[in-house]
Amino acid sequence: MDIELILKVYPYFLKAAVITVELSVLTIVLGLICGALGAASRLSRFAILRFIGAAYVSFFRGTPALIQLFLLYFGGPQIGIQLDAFQAGVIGLGVNIGAYMTETMRGAIVAVDRGQTEAARTLGLSKAQAFRKVTLPQALRLMIRPLGVNINAQIKGTALVSAISVVELTYTAQRYIGSTYKPFEMFFLAGVLYLIIITAVGKGVSFLDRKVRIQ
Amino acid sequence: MTETKSFVEIRHAQKSYGTLEVLKDISLNVERGQIVAIIGPSGSGKSTLLRAINDLDPLTGGEVWLDGVQVNKNLPHNQYEKHINQMRQDIGMVFQHFNLFPHLSVRDNVTMAPKLLKKISDKEADKLAEEQLDHVGMLERIDYYPAQLSGGQKQRVAIARALAMKPKLMLFDEATSALDPELVEEVNLVMKKLAQEHMTMIIVTHEMDFAASVCDRVLFMDKGVVVEEGPPEQVFKNPTQERTRNFLRKHLEGAK
């Protein structure tokens, strides 16, 4: 392994890692918003919203994220959607992970025992109050770990946007291979940086989970 | 509006799921301060009847009245929600599986609803929690969480939580059925205390001895109808109906 080369190029990889982190943060925030809206639709008492929620989940989980990304970035201009690569990456991946997060959040909400809502309603709380005070706080605790799994997948999933030439970690590794002909070193370095990011996030999720766990 | 005479009136309660009729034309009057036990085999409809009183399981026919107000009024959706939320504040309920809020401390379990619905201050809420928990002998556990309590303790807290809303009527849905035998007594004692304080109570139970010792009246239900009704000494000692006798005999054998 060419350590000298790694030491020479790693500052550029660090810069690229920052882009990967930015992409991750933005897509995860967008994903959480889409997930919350999606879960609310899936659990709505209005059939039309339930249908929209289900269609959203089935489309974005049922097709490859890469196809969704290409559709948005390359196909978008044809129907009047002009986005640069970074924007397309954030929106494409964010909406995609939102579909998975929809199911995670919905699952956590329905996993809260029905007796909880009954007890709250019996005391005189409205449906909304019972949700806010009783169901949601318990569901939030239940969803931290599975959302952590979604987030982990999403960070790794940002590598996909290298295919639409966003200069993040994977793209950077590929570019340096083009000039150095050292794929092992370049992918190894990129891999280590992904591992550091994901380990840090994983620790954060575990910490949060421990903090809010119900005794 | 029809005039009501009794504190709680159930008139011609009927409920079906599709073609399955689980309550068949049941009427029941309970006076203020009275304690009524509903007994019967599982599937008899006794829990369904109880849960119809606060509209957790809405009736498909018939009326429920509390203190001169119809509980299951026919109103447009939004108005009905407001009405029923108001009515439920007056009807406390205790569940077989306690249904305490696991994310809240014992104190917050008791004060959450009064704080939210009656807008009482934190200071008043603390006083209320202390009073109610003292009443059920759980004051020393005020800062515990439900998971740190035994089943009997959980149920006593659940009773305190219901009482904190100052209900006019208390419903008990097999409050001791999920408890280990040695924990039943502490919950029964709390219920007896409420009886002495003249709380109006409707109790679905499997415990005949308890029903006999505290209730003014016993209803024996089977297959969606009230088979027999009367003071406990009559229903337990001299049941007039064959079905009641069979049930009580089986129950006695089961207890031995």
CSV table of C-alpha atoms in Angstrom, one decimal:
chain,number,residue,atom,x,y,z
A,1,MET,CA,0.0,0.0,0.0
A,2,ASP,CA,1.3,3.4,-1.0
A,3,ILE,CA,1.1,5.3,2.3
A,4,GLU,CA,3.0,8.3,0.9
A,5,LEU,CA,0.3,8.7,-1.8
A,6,ILE,CA,-2.5,8.4,0.8
A,7,LEU,CA,-0.8,11.1,2.9
A,8,LYS,CA,-0.6,13.3,-0.1
A,9,VAL,CA,-4.2,13.1,-1.3
A,10,TYR,CA,-6.0,12.7,2.0
A,11,PRO,CA,-6.7,16.5,2.5
A,12,TYR,CA,-8.7,16.4,-0.7
A,13,PHE,CA,-10.6,13.4,0.5
A,14,LEU,CA,-11.3,15.3,3.8
A,15,LYS,CA,-12.8,18.1,1.7
A,16,ALA,CA,-14.9,15.5,-0.2
A,17,ALA,CA,-15.9,13.9,3.1
A,18,VAL,CA,-17.3,17.3,4.2
A,19,ILE,CA,-19.5,17.3,1.1
A,20,THR,CA,-20.6,13.7,2.0
A,21,VAL,CA,-21.5,14.9,5.4
A,22,GLU,CA,-23.4,17.9,4.0
A,23,LEU,CA,-25.3,15.7,1.6
A,24,SER,CA,-26.1,13.3,4.4
A,25,VAL,CA,-27.4,16.0,6.8
A,26,LEU,CA,-29.5,17.6,4.1
A,27,THR,CA,-31.0,14.4,2.8
A,28,ILE,CA,-31.7,13.1,6.3
A,29,VAL,CA,-33.4,16.3,7.3
A,30,LEU,CA,-35.5,16.2,4.1
A,31,GLY,CA,-36.1,12.5,4.7
A,32,LEU,CA,-37.4,13.1,8.2
A,33,ILE,CA,-39.8,15.8,6.9
A,34,CYS,CA,-41.0,13.5,4.1
A,35,GLY,CA,-41.2,10.6,6.6
A,36,ALA,CA,-43.3,12.5,9.1
A,37,LEU,CA,-45.6,13.7,6.3
A,38,GLY,CA,-45.7,10.2,4.8
A,39,ALA,CA,-46.5,8.6,8.2
A,40,ALA,CA,-49.2,11.2,8.9
A,41,SER,CA,-50.8,10.5,5.5
A,42,ARG,CA,-50.6,6.7,6.0
A,43,LEU,CA,-52.4,7.0,9.3
A,44,SER,CA,-54.9,9.6,8.2
A,45,ARG,CA,-58.6,9.1,8.5
A,46,PHE,CA,-59.0,10.3,5.0
A,47,ALA,CA,-58.7,7.6,2.4
A,48,ILE,CA,-57.2,9.9,-0.3
A,49,LEU,CA,-54.3,10.8,2.0
A,50,ARG,CA,-53.8,7.1,2.9
A,51,PHE,CA,-53.6,6.4,-0.8
A,52,ILE,CA,-51.1,9.1,-1.5
A,53,GLY,CA,-48.9,7.9,1.4
A,54,ALA,CA,-49.0,4.3,0.2
A,55,ALA,CA,-48.3,5.3,-3.4
A,56,TYR,CA,-45.3,7.4,-2.3
A,57,VAL,CA,-43.9,4.6,-0.2
A,58,SER,CA,-44.4,1.9,-2.9
A,59,PHE,CA,-42.9,4.0,-5.7
A,60,PHE,CA,-39.8,5.1,-3.8
A,61,ARG,CA,-39.1,1.7,-2.2
A,62,GLY,CA,-40.0,-0.2,-5.3
A,63,THR,CA,-37.6,1.4,-7.7
A,64,PRO,CA,-33.8,1.8,-7.5
A,65,ALA,CA,-32.6,5.0,-6.0
A,66,LEU,CA,-30.2,5.4,-8.9
A,67,ILE,CA,-33.1,5.3,-11.4
A,68,GLN,CA,-34.9,8.0,-9.3
A,69,LEU,CA,-31.8,10.1,-9.2
A,70,PHE,CA,-31.3,9.8,-13.0
A,71,LEU,CA,-34.9,10.4,-13.6
A,72,LEU,CA,-34.7,13.7,-11.7
A,73,TYR,CA,-31.3,14.9,-12.8
A,74,PHE,CA,-31.3,13.8,-16.5
A,75,GLY,CA,-35.0,13.5,-17.1
A,76,GLY,CA,-36.0,16.6,-15.1
A,77,PRO,CA,-35.0,19.2,-17.6
A,78,GLN,CA,-37.3,17.6,-20.2
A,79,ILE,CA,-40.3,18.4,-18.0
A,80,GLY,CA,-39.0,21.8,-16.9
A,81,ILE,CA,-37.1,20.8,-13.7
A,82,GLN,CA,-33.6,22.3,-13.8
A,83,LEU,CA,-31.4,21.3,-10.9
A,84,ASP,CA,-27.7,21.3,-10.4
A,85,ALA,CA,-26.2,17.9,-9.4
A,86,PHE,CA,-26.0,18.7,-5.7
A,87,GLN,CA,-29.6,19.9,-5.6
A,88,ALA,CA,-30.8,16.9,-7.5
A,89,GLY,CA,-28.8,14.6,-5.2
A,90,VAL,CA,-30.3,16.1,-2.0
A,91,ILE,CA,-33.9,16.1,-3.3
A,92,GLY,CA,-33.6,12.7,-5.0
A,93,LEU,CA,-32.0,10.9,-2.1
A,94,GLY,CA,-34.0,12.8,0.6
A,95,VAL,CA,-37.3,12.0,-0.9
A,96,ASN,CA,-36.1,8.4,-1.4
A,97,ILE,CA,-35.1,7.9,2.2
A,98,GLY,CA,-38.3,9.6,3.3
A,99,ALA,CA,-40.2,6.6,2.0
A,100,TYR,CA,-38.3,4.3,4.2
A,101,MET,CA,-38.6,6.7,7.2
A,102,THR,CA,-42.3,6.8,6.6
A,103,GLU,CA,-42.6,3.2,7.3
A,104,THR,CA,-40.2,3.4,10.2
A,105,MET,CA,-42.3,6.1,11.8
A,106,ARG,CA,-45.6,4.6,11.0
A,107,GLY,CA,-44.4,1.3,12.5
A,108,ALA,CA,-43.3,2.9,15.7
A,109,ILE,CA,-46.6,4.8,16.1
A,110,VAL,CA,-48.8,1.7,15.6
A,111,ALA,CA,-46.5,-0.3,17.9
A,112,VAL,CA,-47.7,1.8,20.8
A,113,ASP,CA,-50.2,-0.2,22.7
A,114,ARG,CA,-53.8,0.7,21.9
A,115,GLY,CA,-54.6,0.7,25.6
A,116,GLN,CA,-52.5,3.8,25.9
A,117,THR,CA,-54.8,5.8,23.6
A,118,GLU,CA,-57.8,4.3,25.3
A,119,ALA,CA,-56.6,5.3,28.7
A,120,ALA,CA,-55.9,8.9,27.5
A,121,ARG,CA,-59.3,9.2,25.7
A,122,THR,CA,-61.0,7.9,28.8
A,123,LEU,CA,-59.6,10.7,30.9
A,124,GLY,CA,-61.2,13.1,28.4
A,125,LEU,CA,-58.3,13.9,26.1
A,126,SER,CA,-59.1,14.6,22.5
A,127,LYS,CA,-57.6,12.4,19.8
A,128,ALA,CA,-55.0,15.0,19.0
A,129,GLN,CA,-54.1,15.5,22.7
A,130,ALA,CA,-53.8,11.8,23.2
A,131,PHE,CA,-51.5,11.5,20.3
A,132,ARG,CA,-49.4,14.4,21.4
A,133,LYS,CA,-49.1,13.6,25.0
A,134,VAL,CA,-49.2,9.8,25.0
A,135,THR,CA,-48.7,8.0,21.7
A,136,LEU,CA,-46.0,10.3,20.1
A,137,PRO,CA,-43.6,10.5,23.1
A,138,GLN,CA,-43.6,6.7,23.2
A,139,ALA,CA,-43.4,6.3,19.5
A,140,LEU,CA,-40.4,8.7,19.3
A,141,ARG,CA,-38.5,6.5,21.7
A,142,LEU,CA,-39.4,3.4,19.6
A,143,MET,CA,-38.3,5.0,16.4
A,144,ILE,CA,-34.8,6.2,17.3
A,145,ARG,CA,-33.0,2.9,16.6
A,146,PRO,CA,-34.8,2.0,13.3
A,147,LEU,CA,-34.3,5.6,12.1
A,148,GLY,CA,-30.6,5.1,13.0
A,149,VAL,CA,-30.7,2.2,10.6
A,150,ASN,CA,-32.3,4.4,7.9
A,151,ILE,CA,-29.7,7.1,8.5
A,152,ASN,CA,-26.8,4.6,8.3
A,153,ALA,CA,-28.1,3.4,5.0
A,154,GLN,CA,-28.5,7.0,3.8
A,155,ILE,CA,-25.0,8.0,4.6
A,156,LYS,CA,-23.7,5.1,2.5
A,157,GLY,CA,-26.4,5.9,-0.1
A,158,THR,CA,-24.9,9.3,-0.8
A,159,ALA,CA,-22.2,7.4,-2.8
A,160,LEU,CA,-24.9,7.1,-5.5
A,161,VAL,CA,-24.7,10.8,-6.4
A,162,SER,CA,-21.1,10.2,-7.7
A,163,ALA,CA,-23.1,8.9,-10.7
A,164,ILE,CA,-24.4,12.4,-11.4
A,165,SER,CA,-20.9,13.9,-10.7
A,166,VAL,CA,-21.3,15.5,-7.3
A,167,VAL,CA,-17.8,15.8,-5.9
A,168,GLU,CA,-18.3,13.8,-2.7
A,169,LEU,CA,-16.1,10.9,-1.4
A,170,THR,CA,-16.8,8.2,-3.9
A,171,TYR,CA,-16.6,10.6,-6.8
A,172,THR,CA,-13.3,11.9,-5.5
A,173,ALA,CA,-11.9,8.5,-5.1
A,174,GLN,CA,-12.8,7.6,-8.7
A,175,ARG,CA,-11.2,10.9,-9.9
A,176,TYR,CA,-7.9,10.2,-8.1
A,177,ILE,CA,-7.8,6.7,-9.5
A,178,GLY,CA,-8.0,8.3,-12.9
A,179,SER,CA,-4.7,10.2,-12.3
A,180,THR,CA,-2.9,7.8,-9.9
A,181,TYR,CA,-3.9,4.3,-11.1
A,182,LYS,CA,-4.1,3.2,-7.5
A,183,PRO,CA,-7.7,2.0,-6.9
A,184,PHE,CA,-6.9,0.1,-3.7
A,185,GLU,CA,-5.4,3.1,-1.9
A,186,MET,CA,-8.1,5.4,-3.1
A,187,PHE,CA,-11.1,3.2,-2.3
A,188,PHE,CA,-9.5,2.2,1.0
A,189,LEU,CA,-9.1,5.8,2.0
A,190,ALA,CA,-12.7,6.6,1.0
A,191,GLY,CA,-13.9,3.5,2.9
A,192,VAL,CA,-12.1,4.6,6.1
A,193,LEU,CA,-13.6,8.0,6.0
A,194,TYR,CA,-17.1,6.5,5.5
A,195,LEU,CA,-16.5,4.2,8.4
A,196,ILE,CA,-15.5,7.2,10.6
A,197,ILE,CA,-18.6,9.1,9.8
A,198,ILE,CA,-20.9,6.2,10.2
A,199,THR,CA,-19.3,5.1,13.5
A,200,ALA,CA,-19.7,8.6,14.9
A,201,VAL,CA,-23.4,8.8,13.9
A,202,GLY,CA,-24.0,5.3,15.2
A,203,LYS,CA,-22.5,6.3,18.6
A,204,GLY,CA,-24.8,9.4,18.6
A,205,VAL,CA,-27.9,7.3,17.9
A,206,SER,CA,-27.0,4.8,20.7
A,207,PHE,CA,-26.4,7.7,23.1
A,208,LEU,CA,-29.8,9.2,22.2
A,209,ASP,CA,-31.5,5.9,22.5
A,210,ARG,CA,-30.0,5.3,26.0
A,211,LYS,CA,-31.0,8.8,27.1
A,212,VAL,CA,-34.6,8.5,26.3
A,213,ARG,CA,-35.3,4.9,27.0
A,214,ILE,CA,-38.2,4.3,29.2
A,215,GLN,CA,-37.0,2.8,32.5
B,1,MET,CA,-85.2,15.2,25.7
B,2,THR,CA,-86.6,12.3,27.7
B,3,GLU,CA,-86.5,12.8,31.4
B,4,THR,CA,-84.2,10.5,33.3
B,5,LYS,CA,-84.8,9.3,36.8
B,6,SER,CA,-81.7,7.4,37.7
B,7,PHE,CA,-78.1,8.6,37.9
B,8,VAL,CA,-76.9,6.2,35.2
B,9,GLU,CA,-79.4,4.9,32.7
B,10,ILE,CA,-78.7,2.4,30.0
B,11,ARG,CA,-81.8,2.1,27.7
B,12,HIS,CA,-82.1,-0.7,25.3
B,13,ALA,CA,-78.4,-1.0,24.6
B,14,GLN,CA,-77.8,-3.0,21.5
B,15,LYS,CA,-74.5,-3.7,19.8
B,16,SER,CA,-73.6,-5.9,16.9
B,17,TYR,CA,-70.5,-6.5,14.8
B,18,GLY,CA,-71.9,-7.4,11.4
B,19,THR,CA,-74.4,-10.2,12.1
B,20,LEU,CA,-72.9,-11.0,15.5
B,21,GLU,CA,-75.1,-9.4,18.2
B,22,VAL,CA,-73.1,-9.0,21.4
B,23,LEU,CA,-75.5,-6.9,23.4
B,24,LYS,CA,-79.2,-7.6,23.0
B,25,ASP,CA,-81.5,-4.9,24.3
B,26,ILE,CA,-80.0,-4.3,27.7
B,27,SER,CA,-81.4,-1.8,30.2
B,28,LEU,CA,-79.8,-0.9,33.5
B,29,ASN,CA,-80.4,1.8,36.1
B,30,VAL,CA,-77.8,2.7,38.7
B,31,GLU,CA,-78.5,5.2,41.4
B,32,ARG,CA,-76.0,7.7,42.8
B,33,GLY,CA,-73.6,6.0,45.2
B,34,GLN,CA,-74.7,2.5,44.1
B,35,ILE,CA,-72.2,-0.2,43.3
B,36,VAL,CA,-73.2,-2.7,40.6
B,37,ALA,CA,-71.2,-5.7,39.7
B,38,ILE,CA,-71.5,-7.3,36.3
B,39,ILE,CA,-70.5,-11.0,36.2
B,40,GLY,CA,-70.7,-13.6,33.5
B,41,PRO,CA,-68.6,-15.9,31.3
B,42,SER,CA,-66.1,-14.5,28.9
B,43,GLY,CA,-67.8,-13.4,25.7
B,44,SER,CA,-71.0,-12.6,27.5
B,45,GLY,CA,-70.7,-8.9,26.6
B,46,LYS,CA,-70.1,-7.6,30.0
B,47,SER,CA,-66.9,-5.7,29.1
B,48,THR,CA,-68.6,-4.4,25.9
B,49,LEU,CA,-71.5,-3.1,28.0
B,50,LEU,CA,-69.1,-1.3,30.4
B,51,ARG,CA,-67.0,0.1,27.5
B,52,ALA,CA,-70.2,1.4,25.9
B,53,ILE,CA,-71.0,3.6,28.9
B,54,ASN,CA,-68.1,5.9,28.1
B,55,ASP,CA,-68.4,5.2,24.4
B,56,LEU,CA,-65.1,3.4,24.0
B,57,ASP,CA,-67.1,0.8,22.2
B,58,PRO,CA,-70.0,2.7,20.7
B,59,LEU,CA,-73.4,1.1,20.8
B,60,THR,CA,-75.3,0.4,17.6
B,61,GLY,CA,-78.6,1.0,19.3
B,62,GLY,CA,-79.9,2.4,22.6
B,63,GLU,CA,-78.9,5.3,24.9
B,64,VAL,CA,-76.6,5.9,27.8
B,65,TRP,CA,-77.4,8.7,30.2
B,66,LEU,CA,-75.3,10.0,33.1
B,67,ASP,CA,-76.7,12.5,35.5
B,68,GLY,CA,-79.4,13.7,33.1
B,69,VAL,CA,-77.2,14.1,30.1
B,70,GLN,CA,-77.1,11.6,27.2
B,71,VAL,CA,-73.6,10.3,26.7
B,72,ASN,CA,-74.0,8.9,23.2
B,73,LYS,CA,-75.8,11.8,21.8
B,74,ASN,CA,-76.4,12.0,18.1
B,75,LEU,CA,-74.3,14.9,17.0
B,76,PRO,CA,-72.2,15.9,14.0
B,77,HIS,CA,-68.6,14.5,14.3
B,78,ASN,CA,-66.8,17.6,15.6
B,79,GLN,CA,-69.5,18.5,18.1
B,80,TYR,CA,-69.7,14.9,19.2
B,81,GLU,CA,-65.9,14.8,19.9
B,82,LYS,CA,-66.2,17.8,22.1
B,83,HIS,CA,-69.2,16.5,23.9
B,84,ILE,CA,-67.8,13.0,24.5
B,85,ASN,CA,-64.4,14.4,25.7
B,86,GLN,CA,-66.4,16.5,28.2
B,87,MET,CA,-68.5,13.5,29.3
B,88,ARG,CA,-65.5,11.3,29.8
B,89,GLN,CA,-64.0,13.7,32.3
B,90,ASP,CA,-66.9,12.6,34.5
B,91,ILE,CA,-66.5,8.9,33.9
B,92,GLY,CA,-63.3,7.3,35.3
B,93,MET,CA,-62.2,4.0,34.0
B,94,VAL,CA,-59.8,1.4,35.3
B,95,PHE,CA,-58.5,-1.3,32.9
B,96,GLN,CA,-57.4,-4.9,33.3
B,97,HIS,CA,-53.9,-4.1,32.1
B,98,PHE,CA,-53.7,-0.8,34.0
B,99,ASN,CA,-52.6,1.2,30.8
B,100,LEU,CA,-50.4,3.5,32.9
B,101,PHE,CA,-48.3,5.9,30.7
B,102,PRO,CA,-44.9,4.3,30.9
B,103,HIS,CA,-43.0,7.5,29.8
B,104,LEU,CA,-44.5,9.5,32.7
B,105,SER,CA,-43.7,9.3,36.4
B,106,VAL,CA,-46.4,8.3,38.8
B,107,ARG,CA,-47.0,12.0,39.6
B,108,ASP,CA,-47.3,12.9,36.0
B,109,ASN,CA,-49.6,10.0,35.3
B,110,VAL,CA,-52.0,11.4,37.8
B,111,THR,CA,-51.7,15.1,36.9
B,112,MET,CA,-51.3,15.0,33.1
B,113,ALA,CA,-55.1,15.1,32.3
B,114,PRO,CA,-56.1,17.6,35.0
B,115,LYS,CA,-53.3,19.9,34.0
B,116,LEU,CA,-54.2,19.7,30.3
B,117,LEU,CA,-58.0,19.7,30.6
B,118,LYS,CA,-58.7,21.6,33.8
B,119,LYS,CA,-55.8,24.0,33.4
B,120,ILE,CA,-54.7,23.7,37.0
B,121,SER,CA,-51.4,25.2,38.1
B,122,ASP,CA,-48.3,23.1,38.8
B,123,LYS,CA,-48.7,23.7,42.5
B,124,GLU,CA,-52.3,22.6,42.5
B,125,ALA,CA,-51.3,19.6,40.4
B,126,ASP,CA,-48.7,18.6,42.9
B,127,LYS,CA,-51.2,18.9,45.7
B,128,LEU,CA,-53.7,16.9,43.7
B,129,ALA,CA,-51.2,14.1,43.0
B,130,GLU,CA,-50.2,13.9,46.6
B,131,GLU,CA,-53.9,13.7,47.7
B,132,GLN,CA,-54.9,11.1,45.2
B,133,LEU,CA,-51.8,8.9,45.7
B,134,ASP,CA,-52.1,9.1,49.4
B,135,HIS,CA,-55.7,8.0,49.1
B,136,VAL,CA,-54.6,4.8,47.3
B,137,GLY,CA,-51.5,4.3,49.6
B,138,MET,CA,-49.0,5.1,46.8
B,139,LEU,CA,-47.7,8.5,48.0
B,140,GLU,CA,-44.2,7.2,48.7
B,141,ARG,CA,-43.9,6.1,45.1
B,142,ILE,CA,-44.8,9.5,43.6
B,143,ASP,CA,-41.5,9.9,41.7
B,144,TYR,CA,-41.3,6.3,40.5
B,145,TYR,CA,-42.0,5.2,37.0
B,146,PRO,CA,-44.7,2.6,36.2
B,147,ALA,CA,-42.1,0.0,35.2
B,148,GLN,CA,-40.7,0.2,38.8
B,149,LEU,CA,-44.0,-0.8,40.4
B,150,SER,CA,-45.7,-4.2,41.0
B,151,GLY,CA,-49.0,-5.0,39.3
B,152,GLY,CA,-51.1,-4.1,42.4
B,153,GLN,CA,-49.2,-0.8,42.8
B,154,LYS,CA,-49.8,0.0,39.1
B,155,GLN,CA,-53.5,-0.6,39.4
B,156,ARG,CA,-53.7,1.6,42.5
B,157,VAL,CA,-51.9,4.4,40.6
B,158,ALA,CA,-54.3,3.9,37.7
B,159,ILE,CA,-57.2,4.3,40.1
B,160,ALA,CA,-55.6,7.5,41.5
B,161,ARG,CA,-55.2,8.7,37.9
B,162,ALA,CA,-58.9,8.2,37.2
B,163,LEU,CA,-60.0,9.8,40.5
B,164,ALA,CA,-57.8,12.9,39.9
B,165,MET,CA,-60.4,14.0,37.3
B,166,LYS,CA,-63.0,13.9,40.0
B,167,PRO,CA,-65.4,11.7,38.1
B,168,LYS,CA,-69.0,11.1,39.0
B,169,LEU,CA,-68.9,7.5,38.0
B,170,MET,CA,-66.1,4.9,38.0
B,171,LEU,CA,-66.0,1.9,35.7
B,172,PHE,CA,-63.8,-1.1,36.5
B,173,ASP,CA,-63.0,-3.5,33.7
B,174,GLU,CA,-61.7,-6.6,35.4
B,175,ALA,CA,-59.4,-4.5,37.5
B,176,THR,CA,-57.8,-7.4,39.3
B,177,SER,CA,-57.9,-10.1,36.6
B,178,ALA,CA,-54.3,-9.5,35.5
B,179,LEU,CA,-52.9,-9.5,39.0
B,180,ASP,CA,-51.0,-12.2,40.9
B,181,PRO,CA,-53.3,-13.6,43.6
B,182,GLU,CA,-51.4,-12.0,46.4
B,183,LEU,CA,-51.7,-8.6,44.9
B,184,VAL,CA,-55.5,-8.7,44.4
B,185,GLU,CA,-56.3,-7.7,48.0
B,186,GLU,CA,-54.6,-4.3,48.0
B,187,VAL,CA,-56.6,-3.3,45.0
B,188,ASN,CA,-59.8,-4.6,46.4
B,189,LEU,CA,-59.1,-2.6,49.6
B,190,VAL,CA,-58.9,0.6,47.6
B,191,MET,CA,-62.2,-0.2,45.8
B,192,LYS,CA,-63.8,-0.9,49.1
B,193,LYS,CA,-62.6,2.4,50.4
B,194,LEU,CA,-64.2,4.1,47.4
B,195,ALA,CA,-67.4,2.2,48.2
B,196,GLN,CA,-67.4,3.6,51.7
B,197,GLU,CA,-67.0,7.1,50.2
B,198,HIS,CA,-70.2,6.4,48.2
B,199,MET,CA,-68.5,6.6,44.8
B,200,THR,CA,-70.9,5.3,42.1
B,201,MET,CA,-69.2,2.3,40.5
B,202,ILE,CA,-69.9,-0.3,37.9
B,203,ILE,CA,-67.6,-3.2,38.2
B,204,VAL,CA,-67.0,-6.0,35.7
B,205,THR,CA,-65.4,-8.8,37.7
B,206,HIS,CA,-64.6,-12.5,38.1
B,207,GLU,CA,-64.4,-12.2,41.8
B,208,MET,CA,-67.6,-13.3,43.3
B,209,ASP,CA,-66.6,-12.9,46.9
B,210,PHE,CA,-65.6,-9.3,46.3
B,211,ALA,CA,-68.8,-8.6,44.4
B,212,ALA,CA,-70.8,-10.1,47.2
B,213,SER,CA,-69.1,-8.1,49.8
B,214,VAL,CA,-69.2,-4.6,48.3
B,215,CYS,CA,-72.0,-4.5,45.7
B,216,ASP,CA,-75.6,-3.4,46.1
B,217,ARG,CA,-76.6,-5.3,43.0
B,218,VAL,CA,-75.3,-8.0,40.8
B,219,LEU,CA,-76.0,-8.5,37.1
B,220,PHE,CA,-75.4,-11.9,35.6
B,221,MET,CA,-74.9,-11.6,31.8
B,222,ASP,CA,-74.7,-14.4,29.2
B,223,LYS,CA,-74.7,-14.2,25.5
B,224,GLY,CA,-75.5,-10.5,25.3
B,225,VAL,CA,-78.5,-10.5,27.7
B,226,VAL,CA,-79.0,-9.9,31.4
B,227,VAL,CA,-80.0,-13.4,32.7
B,228,GLU,CA,-80.5,-12.4,36.3
B,229,GLU,CA,-80.3,-9.3,38.4
B,230,GLY,CA,-80.7,-8.6,42.1
B,231,PRO,CA,-79.0,-8.1,45.4
B,232,PRO,CA,-75.8,-10.3,45.8
B,233,GLU,CA,-77.3,-12.5,48.4
B,234,GLN,CA,-80.1,-13.4,46.0
B,235,VAL,CA,-78.0,-13.9,42.9
B,236,PHE,CA,-75.3,-15.8,44.6
B,237,LYS,CA,-77.3,-17.8,47.2
B,238,ASN,CA,-80.6,-18.3,45.5
B,239,PRO,CA,-80.3,-17.8,41.8
B,240,THR,CA,-83.6,-18.3,40.0
B,241,GLN,CA,-82.1,-19.1,36.6
B,242,GLU,CA,-80.5,-22.3,35.5
B,243,ARG,CA,-77.8,-20.5,33.6
B,244,THR,CA,-76.8,-18.5,36.7
B,245,ARG,CA,-76.6,-21.7,38.8
B,246,ASN,CA,-74.4,-23.4,36.1
B,247,PHE,CA,-72.1,-20.5,35.9
B,248,LEU,CA,-71.7,-20.1,39.6
B,249,ARG,CA,-71.1,-23.9,40.1
B,250,LYS,CA,-68.4,-23.9,37.4
B,251,HIS,CA,-66.9,-20.8,38.9
B,252,LEU,CA,-66.7,-22.4,42.3
B,253,GLU,CA,-65.2,-25.5,40.9
B,254,GLY,CA,-62.6,-23.4,39.1
B,255,ALA,CA,-61.8,-21.6,42.3
B,256,LYS,CA,-61.0,-24.8,44.1
